[in-house]
Tab-separated table of C-alpha atoms and ligand atoms in Angstrom:
chain	number	residue	atom	x	y	z
W	738	ALA	CA	-65.411	-10.573	-35.029
W	739	HIS	CA	-63.474	-10.171	-32.142
W	740	LEU	CA	-60.593	-12.381	-33.105
W	741	ASP	CA	-59.937	-10.021	-36.531
W	742	ARG	CA	-60.781	-6.633	-34.471
W	743	MET	CA	-57.542	-8.062	-31.960
W	744	ALA	CA	-55.336	-8.582	-35.021
W	745	GLU	CA	-56.121	-4.893	-35.678
W	746	VAL	CA	-55.485	-2.790	-32.724
W	747	GLU	CA	-53.507	-5.675	-30.468
W	748	PRO	CA	-50.336	-4.637	-31.684
W	749	LYS	CA	-50.908	-0.466	-30.229
W	750	ILE	CA	-53.262	-1.681	-27.175
W	751	LYS	CA	-51.145	-5.151	-25.627
W	752	ALA	CA	-53.662	-6.164	-23.925
W	753	PHE	CA	-52.998	-9.909	-24.016
W	754	LEU	CA	-50.403	-12.019	-22.984
W	755	HIS	CA	-51.657	-15.252	-24.360
W	756	VAL	CA	-54.019	-16.105	-27.691
W	757	ASP	CA	-54.751	-18.814	-29.495
W	758	ARG	CA	-57.390	-18.279	-32.450
W	759	GLU	CA	-57.735	-22.515	-32.736
W	760	THR	CA	-58.497	-22.812	-28.889
W	761	THR	CA	-60.884	-20.164	-29.197
W	762	LEU	CA	-62.193	-20.678	-31.872
W	763	GLU	CA	-62.531	-24.393	-30.663
W	764	GLN	CA	-64.474	-23.499	-27.961
W	765	ALA	CA	-67.037	-21.347	-30.028
W	766	ARG	CA	-67.503	-24.618	-32.098
W	767	ALA	CA	-68.423	-26.890	-28.558
W	768	VAL	CA	-70.931	-23.703	-27.513
W	769	ASP	CA	-72.980	-23.979	-30.657
W	770	ALA	CA	-72.798	-28.413	-30.501
W	771	ARG	CA	-74.075	-27.797	-26.804
W	772	LEU	CA	-77.155	-25.457	-28.143
W	773	LYS	CA	-77.812	-26.932	-30.717
W	774	ALA	CA	-78.112	-30.426	-28.526
W	775	GLY	CA	-80.697	-28.200	-27.063
W	776	GLU	CA	-78.783	-27.556	-24.108
W	777	GLN	CA	-79.660	-24.077	-22.047
W	778	LEU	CA	-76.960	-22.012	-21.408
W	779	GLY	CA	-78.300	-18.850	-20.440
W	780	PRO	CA	-77.765	-15.373	-22.023
W	781	LEU	CA	-73.944	-15.113	-22.233
W	782	ALA	CA	-73.793	-18.342	-23.945
W	783	GLY	CA	-71.202	-17.265	-27.165
W	784	VAL	CA	-70.119	-14.563	-25.685
W	785	PRO	CA	-66.637	-14.167	-26.022
W	786	ILE	CA	-64.606	-12.713	-23.183
W	787	ALA	CA	-61.151	-11.948	-22.042
W	788	HIS	CA	-59.998	-13.417	-18.795
W	789	LYS	CA	-57.477	-11.609	-16.638
W	790	ASP	CA	-53.939	-14.109	-16.775
W	791	ILE	CA	-54.353	-14.528	-12.666
W	792	PHE	CA	-57.284	-17.040	-13.199
W	793	ALA	CA	-55.754	-21.206	-13.747
W	794	THR	CA	-57.212	-21.979	-17.063
W	795	ARG	CA	-56.180	-25.606	-17.736
W	796	ASP	CA	-55.731	-24.427	-22.085
W	797	MET	CA	-54.100	-22.208	-21.002
W	798	PRO	CA	-50.731	-20.244	-20.196
W	799	THR	CA	-51.282	-18.924	-16.628
W	800	THR	CA	-48.768	-16.687	-15.080
W	801	ALA	CA	-50.199	-13.800	-13.307
W	802	ALA	CA	-47.687	-11.643	-15.725
W	803	SER	CA	-44.579	-13.040	-13.752
W	804	LYS	CA	-41.111	-15.201	-15.361
W	805	ILE	CA	-41.546	-16.786	-12.067
W	806	LEU	CA	-44.374	-18.530	-13.992
W	807	GLU	CA	-43.712	-18.146	-17.224
W	808	GLY	CA	-45.199	-21.249	-19.027
W	809	TRP	CA	-47.116	-22.795	-16.450
W	810	ARG	CA	-50.134	-24.653	-16.872
W	811	PRO	CA	-52.239	-25.365	-15.044
W	812	PRO	CA	-53.359	-28.981	-13.934
W	813	TYR	CA	-57.009	-27.565	-13.525
W	814	ASP	CA	-59.597	-24.409	-13.962
W	815	ALA	CA	-60.209	-21.734	-11.570
W	816	THR	CA	-63.969	-21.781	-10.721
W	817	VAL	CA	-64.403	-18.396	-12.314
W	818	THR	CA	-63.015	-20.119	-15.263
W	819	ALA	CA	-65.109	-23.006	-14.653
W	820	ARG	CA	-68.154	-21.014	-14.305
W	821	LEU	CA	-67.540	-18.889	-17.396
W	822	ARG	CA	-67.110	-22.450	-19.547
W	823	ALA	CA	-70.018	-24.063	-18.177
W	824	ALA	CA	-72.333	-21.185	-19.042
W	825	GLY	CA	-71.277	-21.120	-22.907
W	826	LEU	CA	-68.815	-17.693	-22.679
W	827	VAL	CA	-66.119	-18.500	-25.294
W	828	ILE	CA	-62.282	-16.894	-24.141
W	829	LEU	CA	-60.536	-15.482	-26.045
W	830	GLY	CA	-57.744	-15.401	-24.046
W	831	LYS	CA	-55.831	-14.018	-21.397
W	832	THR	CA	-54.760	-10.426	-20.610
W	833	ASN	CA	-52.042	-8.365	-18.918
W	834	LEU	CA	-51.505	-7.256	-15.725
W	835	ASP	CA	-49.174	-6.001	-13.041
W	836	GLU	CA	-46.931	-8.975	-11.671
W	837	PHE	CA	-49.142	-10.657	-9.397
W	838	ALA	CA	-51.548	-7.734	-9.195
W	839	MET	CA	-49.354	-5.321	-7.667
W	840	GLY	CA	-49.986	-1.837	-9.060
W	841	SER	CA	-52.080	0.354	-10.668
W	842	SER	CA	-50.956	0.767	-14.139
W	843	THR	CA	-50.238	-2.808	-15.281
W	844	GLU	CA	-46.178	-1.424	-15.954
W	845	ASN	CA	-45.469	-3.457	-13.561
W	846	SER	CA	-46.008	-6.711	-16.170
W	847	ALA	CA	-42.679	-8.712	-16.447
W	848	PHE	CA	-43.710	-9.033	-20.055
W	849	HIS	CA	-44.964	-5.579	-21.664
W	850	PRO	CA	-46.838	-2.606	-21.104
W	851	THR	CA	-50.432	-1.870	-22.221
W	852	HIS	CA	-51.619	1.450	-23.580
W	853	ASN	CA	-54.698	2.837	-22.826
W	854	PRO	CA	-57.037	3.143	-26.019
W	855	TRP	CA	-58.279	6.495	-25.814
W	856	ASP	CA	-54.788	7.657	-25.850
W	857	LEU	CA	-51.969	5.237	-26.719
W	858	THR	CA	-49.411	7.300	-24.308
W	859	ARG	CA	-51.275	6.587	-21.081
W	860	VAL	CA	-51.109	3.512	-18.693
W	861	PRO	CA	-54.846	1.524	-18.621
W	862	GLY	CA	-55.122	0.864	-14.962
W	863	GLY	CA	-54.499	-1.707	-12.830
W	864	SER	CA	-53.904	-4.417	-12.306
W	865	SER	CA	-56.445	-5.105	-14.460
W	866	GLY	CA	-55.659	-3.214	-17.024
W	867	GLY	CA	-54.952	-5.882	-20.105
W	868	SER	CA	-58.952	-6.187	-19.104
W	869	SER	CA	-60.007	-3.023	-19.150
W	870	ALA	CA	-58.050	-1.776	-22.328
W	871	ALA	CA	-59.346	-5.413	-24.033
W	872	VAL	CA	-63.253	-4.179	-23.797
W	873	ALA	CA	-62.525	-0.223	-24.067
W	874	ALA	CA	-60.884	-1.119	-27.188
W	875	TYR	CA	-63.891	-2.847	-28.274
W	876	GLU	CA	-61.842	-6.048	-28.581
W	877	ALA	CA	-64.230	-7.696	-25.727
W	878	PRO	CA	-67.896	-7.340	-24.733
W	879	LEU	CA	-66.811	-8.166	-21.527
W	880	SER	CA	-63.846	-9.492	-19.103
W	881	THR	CA	-63.142	-10.494	-15.605
W	882	GLY	CA	-60.725	-9.365	-13.552
W	883	THR	CA	-59.961	-9.081	-9.715
W	884	ASP	CA	-60.013	-6.632	-7.391
W	885	THR	CA	-57.932	-6.795	-4.250
W	886	GLY	CA	-57.152	-3.112	-3.255
W	887	GLY	CA	-59.042	-1.544	-6.684
W	888	SER	CA	-57.569	-3.475	-9.148
W	889	ILE	CA	-61.612	-3.564	-11.351
W	890	ARG	CA	-62.635	-0.080	-9.653
W	891	GLN	CA	-59.721	2.101	-11.173
W	892	PRO	CA	-59.314	0.595	-14.692
W	893	ALA	CA	-62.574	0.927	-15.495
W	894	SER	CA	-62.759	4.939	-14.380
W	895	VAL	CA	-59.706	5.363	-16.335
W	896	THR	CA	-60.847	3.725	-19.586
W	897	GLY	CA	-64.055	5.075	-19.521
W	898	ILE	CA	-66.302	1.574	-19.058
W	899	VAL	CA	-67.524	-0.553	-16.188
W	900	GLY	CA	-65.800	-2.323	-13.169
W	901	MET	CA	-67.565	-4.425	-10.542
W	902	LYS	CA	-65.557	-5.465	-7.046
W	903	PRO	CA	-69.123	-7.673	-5.810
W	904	THR	CA	-68.970	-7.996	-1.545
W	905	TYR	CA	-66.286	-10.250	-0.728
W	906	GLY	CA	-66.541	-13.980	-0.861
W	907	GLY	CA	-69.472	-13.394	-3.153
W	908	SER	CA	-67.111	-14.570	-5.971
W	909	SER	CA	-64.809	-17.746	-5.636
W	910	ARG	CA	-61.129	-17.134	-4.936
W	911	TYR	CA	-60.250	-21.106	-6.011
W	912	GLY	CA	-57.606	-21.251	-8.847
W	913	LEU	CA	-57.520	-17.839	-8.625
W	914	ILE	CA	-53.350	-17.077	-8.087
W	915	ALA	CA	-53.445	-15.011	-4.490
W	916	PHE	CA	-52.015	-12.110	-3.951
W	917	ALA	CA	-53.903	-10.752	-0.693
W	918	SER	CA	-56.397	-13.559	0.273
W	919	SER	CA	-58.809	-11.514	2.925
W	920	LEU	CA	-58.717	-8.819	0.168
W	921	ASP	CA	-58.243	-10.619	-3.514
W	922	THR	CA	-62.318	-10.761	-5.061
W	923	PRO	CA	-62.902	-11.602	-9.053
W	924	GLY	CA	-65.613	-9.035	-10.513
W	925	PRO	CA	-66.696	-8.221	-13.733
W	926	PHE	CA	-65.767	-5.308	-16.588
W	927	ALA	CA	-68.304	-4.836	-19.473
W	928	ARG	CA	-69.779	-1.538	-21.668
W	929	ASN	CA	-72.459	-1.090	-19.430
W	930	VAL	CA	-74.032	-2.181	-15.549
W	931	LEU	CA	-76.486	-4.665	-17.445
W	932	ASP	CA	-73.841	-6.552	-19.142
W	933	ALA	CA	-71.450	-6.126	-15.959
W	934	ALA	CA	-74.642	-7.942	-14.489
W	935	LEU	CA	-75.582	-10.856	-16.530
W	936	LEU	CA	-71.256	-11.527	-16.144
W	937	HIS	CA	-71.473	-10.730	-12.114
W	938	GLU	CA	-74.535	-13.652	-12.084
W	939	VAL	CA	-72.372	-16.262	-13.876
W	940	PHE	CA	-69.475	-16.616	-11.652
W	941	SER	CA	-70.399	-15.347	-8.475
W	942	GLY	CA	-72.224	-17.780	-5.217
W	943	HIS	CA	-71.081	-20.050	-3.267
W	944	ASP	CA	-67.685	-22.743	-3.464
W	945	PRO	CA	-67.299	-25.061	-1.250
W	946	MET	CA	-63.708	-24.613	-2.552
W	947	ASP	CA	-62.987	-21.065	-1.167
W	948	SER	CA	-63.197	-21.424	2.856
W	949	THR	CA	-64.497	-17.543	2.517
W	950	SER	CA	-66.817	-18.083	0.098
W	951	ILE	CA	-70.343	-17.260	1.355
W	952	ASP	CA	-73.378	-19.218	1.308
W	953	ALA	CA	-75.941	-16.820	0.161
W	954	PRO	CA	-78.079	-16.375	-2.565
W	955	VAL	CA	-76.673	-13.669	-4.906
W	956	PRO	CA	-78.280	-10.378	-5.054
W	957	SER	CA	-80.443	-9.890	-8.355
W	958	VAL	CA	-77.858	-7.757	-10.141
W	959	VAL	CA	-79.154	-8.422	-12.909
W	960	GLU	CA	-82.999	-6.931	-11.753
W	961	ALA	CA	-81.419	-3.967	-10.290
W	962	ALA	CA	-79.511	-3.303	-13.502
W	963	LYS	CA	-82.271	-3.241	-15.534
W	964	ASN	CA	-84.063	-1.161	-12.759
W	965	ALA	CA	-82.686	2.303	-13.030
W	966	ASP	CA	-84.974	3.739	-9.995
W	967	VAL	CA	-83.322	5.756	-7.796
W	968	ALA	CA	-86.012	7.660	-5.832
W	969	GLY	CA	-86.374	7.777	-2.135
W	970	LEU	CA	-82.988	6.007	-1.838
W	971	ARG	CA	-80.156	7.676	0.051
W	972	ILE	CA	-77.371	9.043	-1.049
W	973	GLY	CA	-74.046	9.324	0.957
W	974	VAL	CA	-71.644	11.714	-0.703
W	975	VAL	CA	-68.220	10.755	0.778
W	976	LYS	CA	-66.822	14.543	1.930
W	977	GLU	CA	-63.732	13.432	3.235
W	978	PHE	CA	-62.926	11.900	-0.632
W	979	ALA	CA	-62.722	15.307	-3.073
W	980	GLY	CA	-60.847	18.910	-2.763
W	981	ASP	CA	-57.449	18.779	-2.644
W	982	GLY	CA	-55.475	16.224	-4.892
W	983	TYR	CA	-58.370	15.550	-7.308
W	984	GLN	CA	-58.603	16.992	-10.663
W	985	PRO	CA	-60.808	19.521	-11.050
W	986	GLY	CA	-62.590	17.385	-14.488
W	987	VAL	CA	-62.717	14.705	-11.936
W	988	LEU	CA	-64.754	16.622	-9.658
W	989	ALA	CA	-66.698	18.489	-12.120
W	990	ARG	CA	-68.240	15.241	-13.548
W	991	TYR	CA	-68.324	13.768	-9.963
W	992	HIS	CA	-70.195	16.999	-8.756
W	993	GLU	CA	-72.789	16.722	-11.710
W	994	ALA	CA	-73.400	13.025	-11.699
W	995	VAL	CA	-74.416	13.513	-7.677
W	996	GLN	CA	-76.986	15.985	-9.338
W	997	LEU	CA	-78.568	13.761	-11.706
W	998	LEU	CA	-79.048	11.895	-9.120
W	999	GLU	CA	-80.691	14.679	-6.802
W	1000	SER	CA	-82.255	15.647	-9.879
W	1001	LEU	CA	-83.887	11.914	-10.657
W	1002	GLY	CA	-84.901	12.096	-6.544
W	1003	ALA	CA	-82.546	10.272	-4.770
W	1004	LYS	CA	-81.979	12.543	-1.608
W	1005	VAL	CA	-78.334	13.106	-0.895
W	1006	VAL	CA	-76.560	14.061	2.182
W	1007	GLU	CA	-73.005	14.549	3.161
W	1008	VAL	CA	-71.348	11.902	5.195
W	1009	SER	CA	-67.884	11.695	6.924
W	1010	CYS	CA	-65.852	8.540	7.376
W	1011	PRO	CA	-62.672	10.770	8.866
W	1012	SER	CA	-60.881	6.971	9.050
W	1013	PHE	CA	-60.941	6.567	5.099
W	1014	THR	CA	-57.611	8.949	4.953
W	1015	THR	CA	-55.544	5.842	6.538
W	1016	ALA	CA	-57.351	2.944	4.790
W	1017	LEU	CA	-54.070	3.326	2.309
W	1018	PRO	CA	-51.353	3.090	5.020
W	1019	ALA	CA	-53.096	0.379	6.512
W	1020	TYR	CA	-54.048	-1.541	3.009
W	1021	TYR	CA	-49.968	-1.032	2.455
W	1022	LEU	CA	-48.959	-2.945	5.701
W	1023	ILE	CA	-52.029	-5.981	5.508
W	1024	ALA	CA	-51.908	-6.560	1.604
W	1025	PRO	CA	-48.021	-6.960	1.507
W	1026	SER	CA	-48.204	-9.453	4.484
W	1027	GLU	CA	-50.325	-11.705	3.273
W	1028	ALA	CA	-48.463	-11.654	-0.123
W	1029	SER	CA	-45.031	-12.190	1.669
W	1030	SER	CA	-46.854	-15.055	2.682
W	1031	ASN	CA	-48.624	-16.369	-0.134
W	1032	LEU	CA	-45.491	-15.987	-2.244
W	1033	ALA	CA	-43.677	-18.112	-0.200
W	1034	ARG	CA	-45.175	-21.334	-2.604
W	1035	PHE	CA	-42.750	-19.849	-5.624
W	1036	ASP	CA	-39.502	-21.777	-4.189
W	1037	ALA	CA	-38.455	-23.585	-7.516
W	1038	MET	CA	-39.681	-26.496	-6.726
W	1039	ARG	CA	-43.202	-26.647	-7.295
W	1040	TYR	CA	-44.299	-24.148	-10.823
W	1041	GLY	CA	-42.584	-22.890	-13.824
W	1042	LEU	CA	-38.588	-21.371	-13.481
W	1043	ARG	CA	-36.371	-22.869	-11.681
W	1044	VAL	CA	-32.533	-20.967	-12.074
W	1045	GLY	CA	-29.179	-22.734	-10.723
W	1046	ASP	CA	-30.656	-25.927	-10.821
W	1047	ASP	CA	-27.344	-27.622	-12.264
W	1048	GLY	CA	-25.783	-29.936	-9.576
W	1049	THR	CA	-23.666	-27.217	-8.609
W	1050	HIS	CA	-26.441	-25.285	-5.968
W	1051	SER	CA	-28.048	-26.432	-2.862
W	1052	ALA	CA	-31.900	-26.387	-2.595
W	1053	GLU	CA	-31.568	-22.848	-0.775
W	1054	GLU	CA	-29.299	-21.590	-3.422
W	1055	VAL	CA	-31.740	-22.639	-6.043
W	1056	MET	CA	-34.623	-20.851	-4.053
W	1057	ALA	CA	-32.807	-17.965	-3.366
W	1058	LEU	CA	-31.195	-17.662	-7.629
W	1059	THR	CA	-35.368	-18.874	-9.084
W	1060	ARG	CA	-36.820	-15.788	-6.284
W	1061	ALA	CA	-34.260	-13.724	-7.314
W	1062	ALA	CA	-34.421	-14.206	-10.990
W	1063	GLY	CA	-38.562	-14.886	-10.995
W	1064	PHE	CA	-39.592	-12.241	-9.434
W	1065	GLY	CA	-40.164	-8.125	-10.279
W	1066	PRO	CA	-38.818	-5.391	-8.343
W	1067	GLU	CA	-42.652	-3.920	-7.298
W	1068	VAL	CA	-42.892	-8.429	-5.760
W	1069	LYS	CA	-39.839	-7.901	-3.551
W	1070	ARG	CA	-40.277	-4.386	-2.557
W	1071	ARG	CA	-43.816	-6.139	-1.130
W	1072	ILE	CA	-42.464	-9.439	-0.039
W	1073	MET	CA	-39.732	-7.081	2.208
W	1074	LEU	CA	-41.933	-4.897	3.518
W	1075	GLY	CA	-44.682	-7.956	4.463
W	1076	THR	CA	-42.031	-9.869	5.770
W	1077	TYR	CA	-40.861	-6.954	7.806
W	1078	ALA	CA	-44.258	-5.772	9.210
W	1079	LEU	CA	-44.781	-9.734	10.677
W	1080	SER	CA	-41.491	-10.058	11.972
W	1081	SER	CA	-41.241	-10.209	16.023
W	1082	GLY	CA	-41.034	-7.062	17.754
W	1083	TYR	CA	-42.761	-5.181	14.715
W	1084	TYR	CA	-45.775	-7.230	14.650
W	1085	ASP	CA	-47.755	-5.185	16.920
W	1086	ALA	CA	-46.777	-1.594	15.676
W	1087	TYR	CA	-47.189	-2.310	12.337
W	1088	TYR	CA	-49.622	-4.902	11.302
W	1089	GLY	CA	-51.150	-5.264	14.419
W	1090	GLN	CA	-52.102	-1.670	13.644
W	1091	ALA	CA	-53.173	-1.782	10.764
W	1092	GLN	CA	-55.775	-4.978	11.473
W	1093	LYS	CA	-57.050	-2.290	13.830
W	1094	VAL	CA	-57.448	0.336	11.448
W	1095	ARG	CA	-59.068	-1.832	9.105
W	1096	THR	CA	-61.632	-2.081	12.043
W	1097	VAL	CA	-62.191	1.032	12.597
W	1098	ILE	CA	-63.391	1.706	9.004
W	1099	SER	CA	-65.550	-1.412	8.867
W	1100	ARG	CA	-67.208	0.618	11.582
W	1101	GLU	CA	-67.621	3.892	9.721
W	1102	PHE	CA	-69.474	1.913	6.810
W	1103	GLU	CA	-71.567	0.683	9.685
W	1104	ALA	CA	-72.333	4.564	11.423
W	1105	ALA	CA	-72.937	5.339	8.081
W	1106	TYR	CA	-74.798	2.883	6.254
W	1107	GLN	CA	-77.136	3.559	9.153
W	1108	GLN	CA	-78.048	7.159	7.624
W	1109	VAL	CA	-77.655	6.301	4.244
W	1110	ASP	CA	-78.309	2.811	1.628
W	1111	VAL	CA	-75.159	3.805	-0.821
W	1112	LEU	CA	-71.576	5.997	-0.247
W	1113	VAL	CA	-70.649	8.063	-3.470
W	1114	SER	CA	-66.872	9.458	-4.236
W	1115	PRO	CA	-64.925	9.547	-7.423
W	1116	THR	CA	-63.412	6.367	-8.593
W	1117	THR	CA	-59.837	7.757	-8.404
W	1118	PRO	CA	-58.418	11.580	-7.627
W	1119	THR	CA	-57.194	11.504	-11.836
W	1120	THR	CA	-57.737	10.677	-14.863
W	1121	ALA	CA	-55.240	8.169	-16.988
W	1122	PHE	CA	-51.558	9.117	-16.437
W	1123	ALA	CA	-49.004	8.997	-18.547
W	1124	ILE	CA	-46.824	6.058	-19.281
W	1125	GLY	CA	-43.862	5.986	-17.315
W	1126	GLU	CA	-44.735	8.956	-15.398
W	1127	ARG	CA	-45.349	7.261	-11.699
W	1128	THR	CA	-43.068	4.273	-12.336
W	1129	ASP	CA	-40.234	5.786	-10.510
W	1130	ASP	CA	-42.371	7.047	-7.450
W	1131	PRO	CA	-44.652	3.800	-5.918
W	1132	MET	CA	-46.086	6.053	-3.106
W	1133	ALA	CA	-47.725	8.125	-6.344
W	1134	MET	CA	-48.492	5.239	-7.779
W	1135	TYR	CA	-50.531	4.062	-4.499
W	1136	LEU	CA	-52.390	7.093	-4.003
W	1137	ALA	CA	-54.392	5.940	-7.484
W	1138	ASP	CA	-56.302	3.555	-4.738
W	1139	LEU	CA	-56.991	6.399	-1.914
W	1140	CYS	CA	-60.451	6.012	-2.838
W	1141	THR	CA	-61.215	1.935	-3.266
W	1142	ILE	CA	-59.116	0.866	-0.570
W	1143	PRO	CA	-61.417	1.496	2.242
W	1144	SER	CA	-64.158	-0.755	0.518
W	1145	ASN	CA	-61.626	-3.908	0.252
W	1146	LEU	CA	-60.701	-3.723	3.912
W	1147	ALA	CA	-64.278	-3.622	4.363
W	1148	GLY	CA	-65.247	-6.349	2.860
W	1149	ASN	CA	-68.238	-3.899	1.246
W	1150	ALA	CA	-69.181	-4.677	-2.486
W	1151	ALA	CA	-68.379	-1.456	-5.008
W	1152	MET	CA	-68.174	-0.534	-8.771
W	1153	SER	CA	-67.000	2.379	-11.321
W	1154	VAL	CA	-69.121	3.614	-13.682
W	1155	PRO	CA	-68.482	6.392	-16.717
W	1156	VAL	CA	-69.630	9.952	-16.168
W	1157	GLY	CA	-68.205	11.265	-18.715
W	1158	LEU	CA	-64.879	12.811	-19.898
W	1159	ALA	CA	-62.869	15.422	-17.866
W	1160	ASP	CA	-62.742	18.854	-19.609
W	1161	GLU	CA	-58.760	19.666	-19.109
W	1162	ASP	CA	-57.928	16.288	-20.629
W	1163	ASP	CA	-61.104	14.648	-22.488
W	1164	LEU	CA	-60.456	11.393	-20.597
W	1165	PRO	CA	-62.596	9.462	-18.588
W	1166	VAL	CA	-64.347	9.669	-15.528
W	1167	GLY	CA	-65.770	7.581	-12.780
W	1168	LEU	CA	-68.086	7.460	-10.348
W	1169	GLN	CA	-67.857	4.912	-6.884
W	1170	ILE	CA	-71.258	3.345	-5.906
W	1171	MET	CA	-70.327	1.913	-2.454
W	1172	ALA	CA	-72.445	-0.175	-0.902
W	1173	PRO	CA	-72.754	-3.038	2.611
W	1174	VAL	CA	-71.990	-6.585	2.113
W	1175	LEU	CA	-74.533	-8.967	0.022
W	1176	ALA	CA	-76.169	-5.416	-0.854
W	1177	ASP	CA	-74.307	-5.274	-4.618
W	1178	ASP	CA	-77.290	-4.900	-6.113
W	1179	ARG	CA	-78.102	-1.331	-4.797
W	1180	CYS	CA	-74.763	-0.395	-6.751
W	1181	TYR	CA	-76.122	-1.625	-10.159
W	1182	ARG	CA	-78.918	-0.066	-9.522
W	1183	VAL	CA	-77.280	3.282	-8.909
W	1184	GLY	CA	-74.556	2.218	-11.898
W	1185	ALA	CA	-77.930	2.050	-14.120
W	1186	ALA	CA	-79.077	5.268	-13.648
W	1187	VAL	CA	-76.610	7.443	-14.616
W	1188	GLU	CA	-75.090	5.435	-16.804
J	1370	LIG	N1	-53.071	-1.172	-6.989
J	1370	LIG	C1	-52.987	-2.241	-5.401
J	1370	LIG	C2	-51.611	-2.327	-5.215
J	1370	LIG	O1	-50.731	-2.086	-6.478
J	1370	LIG	C3	-54.685	-2.449	-5.651
J	1370	LIG	C4	-53.895	-3.737	-6.877
J	1370	LIG	C5	-55.483	-4.518	-6.923
J	1370	LIG	O2	-56.553	-4.699	-6.403
J	1370	LIG	N2	-55.093	-5.529	-7.236
J	1370	LIG	O3	-51.951	-3.328	-4.238
């Protein structure tokens, strides 16, 4: 049924980079055989899923939406992929994204943009915009994403679905093509909070293949999603994330959601986190710095594309020609910015300063969580913007992540849950729910109460 739905709507939505009906049906038959053989597979056995094309899959291409990886087939599965398969989920295909997950609209894909199912002239958010659009368009009931600076929560918000960034280290980065290693976090998309929780539990948990994976029990998020009781819970409204620059319709739905929580017995207090407004510039130094180092591996020798290998160019020239042809403009901008920020003489002023800001933000979270159990804000200042509207203005594009980035810098858990449509454009609005490290269950509990 989902393959048929994809055949019907994909020409308009373009959520996928790779679909192969036969591989999908083969997986489904294999799951069926395992179930018939009496294997205990858990609640998601046989459920189809759309998988972000940044996770290594041994039976499907893995491109990170970059020309430099076009046609590459990894010899192994990412841990997230392997855990989906082990639980019997059936992969429908690989979804579109901003190249190497750098962007907020999926327009930086080297292949094509993806369209928001609510309004085809709008973006589905990014970088995991193929995954958000696939679920919002009923092409898949579930999908995977990665959140480095908001790339699960922001696309979930603008397509009206649930998206969760687990605690950093709570889900494995092994086999995830690296963007900014200290921030990258795999997480689930679903149309409701309980479905997201079921998927969260399938792929979370310690992985010895990832050195930053947390060796602690996974918070029981499924239990939390079933227990939507917020009576007595202390909820902090982040003062800095409202007001100028926020769309009135976004603020209206946000304030209603807060009132709803209050009417359900939560204690709502205003909390000030003054440094959160400096998270964005700090992130845009830290993330590109890590990216400039991670992307050095695309050297024309190891993977995919190779340009100028005709006997007339040196290895160094082949490397330069390949990177010039294989990386898109946003990726090049990040590599240059990161290389500059890390260079001797500038390191202390830029990268070092940004790391200090990161520490201050973590401390403000810690102070806030002395007073409250969760923090809330709008997920993103506006609803989905028009395709093309921000492509010439990287700074305007970066603003989409204003509210999401602090939780990445601190490594905390954070969710976006739909809270209705904005009056001025009838487009979805998301509520962001932030919780301390390893308190992912609180996001699910509050999310289930407001959905
Ligand atoms: N939009 C942000 C960026 O461009 C975040 C991306 C992400 O979370 N992968 O870096």
